[in-house]
CSV table of C-alpha atoms in Angstrom, one decimal:
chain,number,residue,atom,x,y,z
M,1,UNK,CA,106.5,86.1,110.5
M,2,UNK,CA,107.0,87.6,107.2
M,3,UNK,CA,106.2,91.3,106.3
M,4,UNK,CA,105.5,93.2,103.1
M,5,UNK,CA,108.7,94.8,102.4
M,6,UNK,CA,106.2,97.8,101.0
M,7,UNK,CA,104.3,98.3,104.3
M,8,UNK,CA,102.3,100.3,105.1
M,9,UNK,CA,103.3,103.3,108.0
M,10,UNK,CA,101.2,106.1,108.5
M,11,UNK,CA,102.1,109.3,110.2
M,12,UNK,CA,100.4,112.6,111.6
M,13,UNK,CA,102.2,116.6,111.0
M,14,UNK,CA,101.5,118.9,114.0
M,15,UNK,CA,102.9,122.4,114.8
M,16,UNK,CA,101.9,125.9,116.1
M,17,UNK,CA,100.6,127.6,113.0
M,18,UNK,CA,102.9,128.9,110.4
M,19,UNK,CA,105.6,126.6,111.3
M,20,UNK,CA,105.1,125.3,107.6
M,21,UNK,CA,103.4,121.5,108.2
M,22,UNK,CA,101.7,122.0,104.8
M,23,UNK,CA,104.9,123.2,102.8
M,24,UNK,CA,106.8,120.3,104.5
M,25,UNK,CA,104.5,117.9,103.3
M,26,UNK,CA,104.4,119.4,99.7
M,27,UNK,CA,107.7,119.1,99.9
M,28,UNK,CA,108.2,115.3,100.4
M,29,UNK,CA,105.7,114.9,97.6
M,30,UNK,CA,106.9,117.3,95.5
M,31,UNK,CA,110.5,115.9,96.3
M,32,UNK,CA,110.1,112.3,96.0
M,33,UNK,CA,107.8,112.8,92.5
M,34,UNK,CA,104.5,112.0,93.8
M,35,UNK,CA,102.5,113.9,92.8
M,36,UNK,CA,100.0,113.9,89.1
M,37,UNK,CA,100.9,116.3,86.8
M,38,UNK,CA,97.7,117.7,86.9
M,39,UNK,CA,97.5,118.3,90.3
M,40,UNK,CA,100.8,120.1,89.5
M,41,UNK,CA,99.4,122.2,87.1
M,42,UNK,CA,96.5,123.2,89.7
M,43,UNK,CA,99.0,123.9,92.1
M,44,UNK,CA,101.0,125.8,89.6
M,45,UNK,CA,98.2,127.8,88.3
M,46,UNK,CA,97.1,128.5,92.0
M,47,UNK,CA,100.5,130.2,93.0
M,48,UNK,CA,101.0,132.3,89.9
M,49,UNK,CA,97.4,133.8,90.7
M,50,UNK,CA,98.5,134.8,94.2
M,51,UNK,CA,102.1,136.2,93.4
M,52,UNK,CA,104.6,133.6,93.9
M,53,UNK,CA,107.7,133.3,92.3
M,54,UNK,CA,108.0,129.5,92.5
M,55,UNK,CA,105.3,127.0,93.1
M,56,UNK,CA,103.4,127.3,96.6
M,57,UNK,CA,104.1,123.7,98.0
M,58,UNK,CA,101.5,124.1,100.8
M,59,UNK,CA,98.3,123.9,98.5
M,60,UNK,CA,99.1,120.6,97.8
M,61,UNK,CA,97.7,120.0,101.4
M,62,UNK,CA,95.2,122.7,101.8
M,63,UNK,CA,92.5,120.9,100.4
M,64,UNK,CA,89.6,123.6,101.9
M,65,UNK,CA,88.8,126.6,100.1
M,66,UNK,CA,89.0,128.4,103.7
M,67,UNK,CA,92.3,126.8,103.8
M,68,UNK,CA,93.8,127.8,101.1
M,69,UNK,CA,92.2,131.7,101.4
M,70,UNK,CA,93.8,131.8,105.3
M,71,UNK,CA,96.7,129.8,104.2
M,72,UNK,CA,95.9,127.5,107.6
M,73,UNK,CA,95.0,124.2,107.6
M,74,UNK,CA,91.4,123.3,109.4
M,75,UNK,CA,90.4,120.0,108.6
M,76,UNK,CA,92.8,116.8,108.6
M,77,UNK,CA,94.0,116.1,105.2
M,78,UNK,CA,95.2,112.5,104.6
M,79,UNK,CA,97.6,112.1,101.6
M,80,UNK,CA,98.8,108.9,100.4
M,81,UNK,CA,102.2,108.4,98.4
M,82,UNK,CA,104.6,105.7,97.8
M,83,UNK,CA,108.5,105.2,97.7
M,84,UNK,CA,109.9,102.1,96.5
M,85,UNK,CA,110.7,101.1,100.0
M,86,UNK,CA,107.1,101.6,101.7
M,87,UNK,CA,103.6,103.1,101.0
M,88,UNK,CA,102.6,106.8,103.2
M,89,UNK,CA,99.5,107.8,104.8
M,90,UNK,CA,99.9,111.1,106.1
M,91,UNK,CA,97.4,113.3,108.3
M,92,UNK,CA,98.0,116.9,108.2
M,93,UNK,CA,96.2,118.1,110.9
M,94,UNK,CA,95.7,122.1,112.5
M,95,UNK,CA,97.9,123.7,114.3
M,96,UNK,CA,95.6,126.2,116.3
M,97,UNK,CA,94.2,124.7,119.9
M,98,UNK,CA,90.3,125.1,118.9
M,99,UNK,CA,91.5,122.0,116.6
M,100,UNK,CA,92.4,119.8,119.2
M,101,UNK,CA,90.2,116.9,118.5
M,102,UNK,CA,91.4,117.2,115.0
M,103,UNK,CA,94.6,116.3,116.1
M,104,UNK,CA,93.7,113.4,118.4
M,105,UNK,CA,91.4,112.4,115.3
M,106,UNK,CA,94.6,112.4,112.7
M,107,UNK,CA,96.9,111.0,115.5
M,108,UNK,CA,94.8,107.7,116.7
M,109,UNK,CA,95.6,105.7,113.9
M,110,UNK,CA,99.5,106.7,113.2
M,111,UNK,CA,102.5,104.6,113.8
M,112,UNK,CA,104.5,108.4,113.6
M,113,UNK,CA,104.2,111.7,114.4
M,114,UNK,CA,105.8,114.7,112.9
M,115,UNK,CA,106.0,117.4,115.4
M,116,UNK,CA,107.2,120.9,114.0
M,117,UNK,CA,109.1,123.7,115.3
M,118,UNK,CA,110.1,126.9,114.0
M,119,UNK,CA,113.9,127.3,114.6
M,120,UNK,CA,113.3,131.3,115.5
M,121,UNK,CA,110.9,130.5,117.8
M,122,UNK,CA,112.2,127.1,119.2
M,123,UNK,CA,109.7,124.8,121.8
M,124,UNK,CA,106.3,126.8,122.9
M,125,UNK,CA,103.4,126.3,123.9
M,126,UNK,CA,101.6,124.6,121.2
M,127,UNK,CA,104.9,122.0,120.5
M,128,UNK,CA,104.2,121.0,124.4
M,129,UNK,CA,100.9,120.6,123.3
M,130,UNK,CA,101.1,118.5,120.7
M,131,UNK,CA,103.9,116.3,122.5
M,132,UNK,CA,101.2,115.4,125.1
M,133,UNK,CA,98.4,114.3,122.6
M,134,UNK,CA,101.7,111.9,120.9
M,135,UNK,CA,102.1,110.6,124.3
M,136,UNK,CA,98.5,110.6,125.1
M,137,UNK,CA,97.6,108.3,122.0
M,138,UNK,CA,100.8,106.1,122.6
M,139,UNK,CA,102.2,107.1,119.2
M,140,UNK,CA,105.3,105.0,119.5
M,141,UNK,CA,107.8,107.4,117.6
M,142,UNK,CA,108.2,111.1,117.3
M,143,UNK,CA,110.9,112.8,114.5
M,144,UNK,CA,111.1,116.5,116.1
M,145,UNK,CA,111.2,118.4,113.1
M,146,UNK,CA,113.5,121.8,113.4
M,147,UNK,CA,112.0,123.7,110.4
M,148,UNK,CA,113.2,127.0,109.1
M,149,UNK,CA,116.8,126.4,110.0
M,150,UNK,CA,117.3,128.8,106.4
M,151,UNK,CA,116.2,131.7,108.8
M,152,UNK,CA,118.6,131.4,111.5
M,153,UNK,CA,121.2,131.2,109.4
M,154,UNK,CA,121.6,127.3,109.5
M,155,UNK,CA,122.7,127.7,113.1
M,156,UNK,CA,124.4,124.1,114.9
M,157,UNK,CA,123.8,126.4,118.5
M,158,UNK,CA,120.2,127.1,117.7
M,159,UNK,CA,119.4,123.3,116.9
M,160,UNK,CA,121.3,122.3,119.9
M,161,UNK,CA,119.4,124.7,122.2
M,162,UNK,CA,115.5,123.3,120.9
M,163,UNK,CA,117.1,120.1,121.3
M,164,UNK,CA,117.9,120.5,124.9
M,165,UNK,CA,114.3,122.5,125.4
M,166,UNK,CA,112.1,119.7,123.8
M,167,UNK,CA,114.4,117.0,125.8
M,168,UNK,CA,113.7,118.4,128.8
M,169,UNK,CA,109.5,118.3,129.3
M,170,UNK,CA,109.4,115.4,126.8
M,171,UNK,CA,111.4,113.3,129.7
M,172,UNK,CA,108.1,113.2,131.4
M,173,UNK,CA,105.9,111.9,129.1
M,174,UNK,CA,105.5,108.3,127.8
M,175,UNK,CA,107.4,108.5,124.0
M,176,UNK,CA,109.6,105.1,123.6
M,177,UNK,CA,111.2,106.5,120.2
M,178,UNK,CA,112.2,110.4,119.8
M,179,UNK,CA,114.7,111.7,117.0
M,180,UNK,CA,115.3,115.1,115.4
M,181,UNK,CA,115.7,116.3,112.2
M,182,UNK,CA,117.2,119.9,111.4
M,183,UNK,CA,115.5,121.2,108.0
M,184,UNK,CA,114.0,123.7,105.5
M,185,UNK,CA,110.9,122.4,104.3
M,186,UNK,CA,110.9,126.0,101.8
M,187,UNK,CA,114.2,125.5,100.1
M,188,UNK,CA,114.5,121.4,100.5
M,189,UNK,CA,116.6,120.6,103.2
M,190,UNK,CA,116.7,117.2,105.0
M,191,UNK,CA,113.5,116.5,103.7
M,192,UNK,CA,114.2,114.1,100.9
M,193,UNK,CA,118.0,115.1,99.6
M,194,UNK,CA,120.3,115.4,102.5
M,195,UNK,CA,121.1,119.7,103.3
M,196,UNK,CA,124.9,120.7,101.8
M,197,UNK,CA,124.0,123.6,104.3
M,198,UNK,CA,124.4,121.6,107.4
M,199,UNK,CA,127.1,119.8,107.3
M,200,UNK,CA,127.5,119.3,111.1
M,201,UNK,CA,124.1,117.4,111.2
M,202,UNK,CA,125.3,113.8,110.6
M,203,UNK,CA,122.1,111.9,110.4
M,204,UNK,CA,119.7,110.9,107.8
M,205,UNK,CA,117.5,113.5,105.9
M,206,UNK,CA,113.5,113.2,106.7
M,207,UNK,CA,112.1,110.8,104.1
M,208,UNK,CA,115.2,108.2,104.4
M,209,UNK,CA,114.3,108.2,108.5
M,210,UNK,CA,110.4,107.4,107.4
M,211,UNK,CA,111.3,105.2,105.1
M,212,UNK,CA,113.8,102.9,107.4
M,213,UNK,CA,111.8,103.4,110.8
M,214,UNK,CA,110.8,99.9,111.9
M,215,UNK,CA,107.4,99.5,113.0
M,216,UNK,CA,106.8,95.9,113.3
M,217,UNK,CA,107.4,95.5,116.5
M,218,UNK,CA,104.8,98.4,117.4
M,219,UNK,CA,102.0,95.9,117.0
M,220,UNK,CA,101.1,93.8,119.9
M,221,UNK,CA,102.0,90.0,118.5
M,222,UNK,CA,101.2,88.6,122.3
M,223,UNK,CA,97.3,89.3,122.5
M,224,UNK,CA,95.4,87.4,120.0
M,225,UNK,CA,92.4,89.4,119.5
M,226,UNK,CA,89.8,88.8,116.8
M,227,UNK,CA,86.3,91.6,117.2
M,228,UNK,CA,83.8,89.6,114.9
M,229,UNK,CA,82.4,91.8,112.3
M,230,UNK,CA,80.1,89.9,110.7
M,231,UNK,CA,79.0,85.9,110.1
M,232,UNK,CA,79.4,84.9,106.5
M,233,UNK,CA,77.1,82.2,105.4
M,234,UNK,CA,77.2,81.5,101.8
M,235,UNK,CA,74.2,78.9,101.2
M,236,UNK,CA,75.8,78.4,97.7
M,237,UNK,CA,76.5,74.4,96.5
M,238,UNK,CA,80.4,74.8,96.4
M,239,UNK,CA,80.0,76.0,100.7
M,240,UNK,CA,76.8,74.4,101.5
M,241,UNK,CA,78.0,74.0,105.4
M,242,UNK,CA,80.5,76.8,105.5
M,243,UNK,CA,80.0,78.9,108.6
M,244,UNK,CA,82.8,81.8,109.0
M,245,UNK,CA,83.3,84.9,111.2
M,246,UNK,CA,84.7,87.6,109.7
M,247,UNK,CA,86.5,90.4,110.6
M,248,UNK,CA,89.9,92.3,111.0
M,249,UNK,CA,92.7,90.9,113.4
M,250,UNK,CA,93.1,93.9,116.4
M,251,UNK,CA,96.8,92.3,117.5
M,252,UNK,CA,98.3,89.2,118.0
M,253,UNK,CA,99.0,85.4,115.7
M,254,UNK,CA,96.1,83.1,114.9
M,255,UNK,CA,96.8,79.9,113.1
M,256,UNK,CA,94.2,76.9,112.2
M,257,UNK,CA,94.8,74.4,115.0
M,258,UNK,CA,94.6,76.8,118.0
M,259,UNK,CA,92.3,76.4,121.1
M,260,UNK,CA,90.4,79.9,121.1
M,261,UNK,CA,87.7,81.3,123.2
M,262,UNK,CA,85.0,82.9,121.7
M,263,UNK,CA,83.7,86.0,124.5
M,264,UNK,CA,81.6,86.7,126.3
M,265,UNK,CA,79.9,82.9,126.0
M,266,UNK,CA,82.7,81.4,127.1
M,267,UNK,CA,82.6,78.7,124.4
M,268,UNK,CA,85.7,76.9,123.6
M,269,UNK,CA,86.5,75.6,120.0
M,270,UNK,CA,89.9,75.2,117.9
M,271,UNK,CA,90.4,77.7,114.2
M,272,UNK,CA,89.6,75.2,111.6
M,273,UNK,CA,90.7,77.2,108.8
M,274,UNK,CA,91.9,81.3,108.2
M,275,UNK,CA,90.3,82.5,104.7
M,276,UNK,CA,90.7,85.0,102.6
M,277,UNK,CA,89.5,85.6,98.7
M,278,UNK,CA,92.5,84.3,97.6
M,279,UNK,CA,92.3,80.9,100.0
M,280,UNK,CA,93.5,79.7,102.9
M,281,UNK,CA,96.2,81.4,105.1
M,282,UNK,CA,98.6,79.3,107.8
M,283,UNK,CA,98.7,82.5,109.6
M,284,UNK,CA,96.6,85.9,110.4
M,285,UNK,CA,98.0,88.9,111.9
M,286,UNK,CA,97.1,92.7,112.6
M,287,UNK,CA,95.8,94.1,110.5
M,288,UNK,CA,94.7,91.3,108.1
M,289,UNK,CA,90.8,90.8,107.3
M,290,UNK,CA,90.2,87.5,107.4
M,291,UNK,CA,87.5,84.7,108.1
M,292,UNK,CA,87.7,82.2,110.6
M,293,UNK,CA,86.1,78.9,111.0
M,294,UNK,CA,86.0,76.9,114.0
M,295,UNK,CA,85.8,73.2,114.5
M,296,UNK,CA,83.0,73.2,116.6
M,297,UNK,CA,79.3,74.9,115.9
M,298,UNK,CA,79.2,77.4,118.8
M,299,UNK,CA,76.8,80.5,118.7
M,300,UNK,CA,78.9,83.8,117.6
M,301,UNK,CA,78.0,86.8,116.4
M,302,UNK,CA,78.6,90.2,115.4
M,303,UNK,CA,80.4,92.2,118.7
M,304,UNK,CA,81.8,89.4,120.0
M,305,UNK,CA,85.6,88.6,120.5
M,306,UNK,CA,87.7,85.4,119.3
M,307,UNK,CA,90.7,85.0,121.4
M,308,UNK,CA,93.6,82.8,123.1
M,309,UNK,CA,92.1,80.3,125.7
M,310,UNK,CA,95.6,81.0,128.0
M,311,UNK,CA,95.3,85.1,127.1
M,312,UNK,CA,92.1,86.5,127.6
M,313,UNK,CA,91.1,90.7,128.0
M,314,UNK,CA,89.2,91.6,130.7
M,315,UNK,CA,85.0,91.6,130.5
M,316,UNK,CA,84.0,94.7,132.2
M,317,UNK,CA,81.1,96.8,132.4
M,318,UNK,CA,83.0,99.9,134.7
M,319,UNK,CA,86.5,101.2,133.5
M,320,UNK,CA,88.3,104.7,133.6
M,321,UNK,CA,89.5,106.2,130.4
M,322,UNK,CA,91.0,109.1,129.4
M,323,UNK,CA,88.7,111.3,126.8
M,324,UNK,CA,88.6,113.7,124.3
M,325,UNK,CA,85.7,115.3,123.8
M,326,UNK,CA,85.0,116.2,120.4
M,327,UNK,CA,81.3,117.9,119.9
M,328,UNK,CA,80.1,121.6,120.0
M,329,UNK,CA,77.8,120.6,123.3
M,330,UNK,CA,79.1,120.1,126.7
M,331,UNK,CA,78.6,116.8,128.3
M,332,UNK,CA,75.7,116.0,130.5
M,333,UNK,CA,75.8,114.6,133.6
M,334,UNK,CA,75.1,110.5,133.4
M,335,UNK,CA,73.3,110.7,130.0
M,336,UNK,CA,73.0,107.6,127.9
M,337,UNK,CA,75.7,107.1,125.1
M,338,UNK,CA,76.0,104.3,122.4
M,339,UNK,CA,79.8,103.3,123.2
M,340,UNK,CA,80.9,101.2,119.9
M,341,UNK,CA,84.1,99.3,120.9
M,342,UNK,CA,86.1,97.1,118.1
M,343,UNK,CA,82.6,95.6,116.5
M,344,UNK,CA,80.7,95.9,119.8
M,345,UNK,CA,78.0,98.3,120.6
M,346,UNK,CA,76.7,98.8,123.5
M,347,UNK,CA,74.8,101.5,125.7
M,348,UNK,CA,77.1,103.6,128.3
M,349,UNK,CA,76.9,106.9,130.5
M,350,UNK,CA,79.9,108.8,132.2
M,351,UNK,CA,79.7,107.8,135.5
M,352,UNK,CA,81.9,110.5,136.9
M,353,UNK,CA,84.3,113.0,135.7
M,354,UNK,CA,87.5,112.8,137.7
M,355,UNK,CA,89.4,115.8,136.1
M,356,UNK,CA,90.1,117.6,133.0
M,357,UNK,CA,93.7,118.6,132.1
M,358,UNK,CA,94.9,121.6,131.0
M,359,UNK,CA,97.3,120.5,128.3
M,360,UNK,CA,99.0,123.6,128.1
M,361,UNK,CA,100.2,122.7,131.7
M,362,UNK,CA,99.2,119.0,132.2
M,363,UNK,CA,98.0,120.4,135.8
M,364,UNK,CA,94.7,118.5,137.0
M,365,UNK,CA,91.4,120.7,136.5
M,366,UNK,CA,89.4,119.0,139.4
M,367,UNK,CA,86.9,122.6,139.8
M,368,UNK,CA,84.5,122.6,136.4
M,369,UNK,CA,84.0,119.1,135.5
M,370,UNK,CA,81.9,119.7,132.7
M,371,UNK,CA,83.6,118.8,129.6
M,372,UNK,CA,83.1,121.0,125.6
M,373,UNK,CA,84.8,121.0,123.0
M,374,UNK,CA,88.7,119.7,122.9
M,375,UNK,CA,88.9,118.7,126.7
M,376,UNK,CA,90.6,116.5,127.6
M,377,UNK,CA,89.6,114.5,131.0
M,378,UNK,CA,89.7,111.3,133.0
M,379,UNK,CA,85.9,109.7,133.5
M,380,UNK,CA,84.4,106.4,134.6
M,381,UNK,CA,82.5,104.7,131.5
M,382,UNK,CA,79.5,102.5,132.9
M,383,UNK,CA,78.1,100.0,130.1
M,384,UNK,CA,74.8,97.8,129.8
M,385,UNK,CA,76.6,94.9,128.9
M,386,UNK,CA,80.6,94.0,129.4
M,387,UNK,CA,83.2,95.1,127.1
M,388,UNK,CA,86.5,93.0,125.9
M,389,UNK,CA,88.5,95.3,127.0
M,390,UNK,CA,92.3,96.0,127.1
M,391,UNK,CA,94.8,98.8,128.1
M,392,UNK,CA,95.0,101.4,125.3
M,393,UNK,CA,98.7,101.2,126.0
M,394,UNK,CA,99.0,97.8,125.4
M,395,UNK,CA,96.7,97.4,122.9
M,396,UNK,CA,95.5,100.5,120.7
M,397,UNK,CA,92.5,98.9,119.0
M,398,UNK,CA,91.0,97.1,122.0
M,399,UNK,CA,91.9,100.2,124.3
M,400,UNK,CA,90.1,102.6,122.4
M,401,UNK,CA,86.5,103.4,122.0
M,402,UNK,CA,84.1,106.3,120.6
M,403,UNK,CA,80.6,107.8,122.2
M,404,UNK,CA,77.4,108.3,120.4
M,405,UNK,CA,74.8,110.3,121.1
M,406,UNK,CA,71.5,108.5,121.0
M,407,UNK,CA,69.6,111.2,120.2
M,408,UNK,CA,71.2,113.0,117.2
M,409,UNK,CA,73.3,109.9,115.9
M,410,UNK,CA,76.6,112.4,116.4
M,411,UNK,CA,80.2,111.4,117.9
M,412,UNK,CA,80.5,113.4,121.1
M,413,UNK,CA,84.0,111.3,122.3
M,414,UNK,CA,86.5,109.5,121.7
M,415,UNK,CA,88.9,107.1,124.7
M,416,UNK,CA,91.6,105.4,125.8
M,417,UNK,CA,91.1,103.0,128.3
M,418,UNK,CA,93.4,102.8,131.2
């Protein structure tokens, strides 16, 4: 299967504060020329206002005027750039723990995750934190970035020792993919132009590691899953019978000739033909939006799943997932939720809290089940109707869902399903 040699990888930042996320990522824009001169300008403008000698990389990040007064990043702040060898989303997302759902908001979607460290200070609290959310949301790969290695004197010792720190609790979490990367995001080490300061480190500098990080094979080619968005219907002379579903593949291959299943009916058909607005495709992959016809005029509509006939998810109405709760009220006990899963929306309530997890110790709360702001628990989801459901660690699209409240139209939560 052929893949756009420009694709497409997006990754999240996270750190304690001060540990200079935002200057890094100024710093690989800065460094790799992409940003417009006249956000230069602002930027440039900006720093001679406040005092500084050279231009404040961090405020090319700090989008918020809070931000930019505290010099702390609230809010996640996607940036987009491009190398000639693949296109960047990045999500730069708070460091302090009131931000939690921030963080598991930034991180859901990203193939990476930067987590830094200040080398004076080496792994604490918060870098354990933020290693459990990576591990939590299956991230598959994590570049441990040592920052500030200027200030400890470019030390191969000091390195070694947050190596052996961050090596040692990581061991028991589920990371496939962990590398490290000594650097000064201030003065431009190992971020894009490899450091003539550390000459013992023998590895690549950050933006080489991005760029050359192969993420292919972190989407699930095995589990054909199609969520239908919508049911086009044209009525127009040139597609007088055309009847497609359209939508955007979750994982897996579909190509016109396979026997699918369209759930929860039950119908069987075979994919007629994959189209797109540039015609038809001999193949459809995640995350391509595509149309699909079948051979056969079953009933399918909007919430419903194509999929393999010999690879099916599981219908279910009960499962346990793991939450994050992301709203300013507490949870209430069995109250009625929209749950919107893929293209499917359906009516829930948490069944039962099983336990909350203090994710400065990853010890089991099991005491005070109710859940506010940046928990983190185990529940049991109970729907009106089934759900096509996977494991979130087998499949991150079909494993993941989001709660409503009915009554204020607000997203309270957001899960993995286990």
């Amino acid at each position: 299967m052929a893949i756009d040699n420009n694709q497409l990888l997006r990754f999240t930042t996270a750190g304690s504060v001060d540990d200079g996320k935002s200057t890094l990522i100024g710093r690989l824009l800065y460094d790799s020329k992409a940003i417009f001169e006249d956000q230069l300008e602002a930027v440039e403008s900006t720093s001679k206002r406040k005092g500084h000698a050279g231009v404040d990389l961090a405020l090319f990040t700090d989008g918020l005027r809070d931000e930019r007064e505290q010099g702390i990043t609230i809010d996640v702040a996607y940036r987009y750039f491009t190398t000639p060898k693949r296109k960047f989303i990045i999500a730069d997302t708070p460091g302090h723990i009131q931000y939690t759902r921030n963080m598991v908001t930034g991180a859901s979607t990203a193939n990476a995750a930067l987590i830094l460290i200040d080398a004076r200070h080496g792994v604490i609290e918060q870098t354990k934190r933020h290693a459990f959310i990576a591990s939590l949301l299956h991230i598959p790969h994590i570049i441990v970035c040592v920052n500030k290695m200027d200030l400890v004197d470019y030390s191969e010792s000091v390195y070694n020792d947050i190596l052996a720190q961050f090596e040692e609790f990581s061991s028991k979490l589920y990371v496939k993919d962990v590398r490290y990367v000594p650097m000064s995001a201030l003065d431009g080490d190992n971020v894009v132009n490899k450091s003539t300061n550390m000459d013992w480190y023998q590895g690549a500098p950050l933006l080489y590691t991005l760029e050359n990080m192969h993420i292919s094979s972190d989407i699930n080619k095995i589990d054909a899953r199609f969520p239908v968005q919508t049911v086009l219907r044209p009525q127009s002379k040139e597609f007088v019978d055309y009847r497609g579903y359209a939508g955007r593949v979750a994982s897996g291959i579909f190509r016109p000739g396979d026997d699918v299943v369209v759930m929860p009916s039950g119908f069987t058909s075979t994919i007629k033909s994959i189209d797109t607005t540039e015609g038809q495709l001999s193949e459809a992959y995640a995350p391509m939006s595509v149309s699909i016809t079948l051979t056969d005029d079953v009933d399918v509509s909007r919430g419903d799943m194509i999929v393999k006939s010999n690879n099916r998810p599981t219908p279910t109405q009960e499962f346990d997932a793991m939450l994050c709760w992301l709203h300013n009220d507490t949870s209430k006990p069995r109250a009625k939720y929209t749950i919107l899963h893929t293209s499917n929306e359906q009516k829930a309530m948490i069944k039962e809290v099983l336990y909350k997890i203090d994710i400065n110790t990853y010890n089991r709360e099991e005491e005070n089940k109710h859940l506010t702001m940046n928990d983190i628990a185990r529940i049991k989801v109970r729907t009106t109707r089934p759900l096509m459901v996977d494991e979130y660690r087998d499949n991150r699209i079909t494993g993941s869902f989001i709660l409503i409240d009915d009554a204020t139209h607000e997203t309270v939560a957001a899960g993995m399903i286990l």
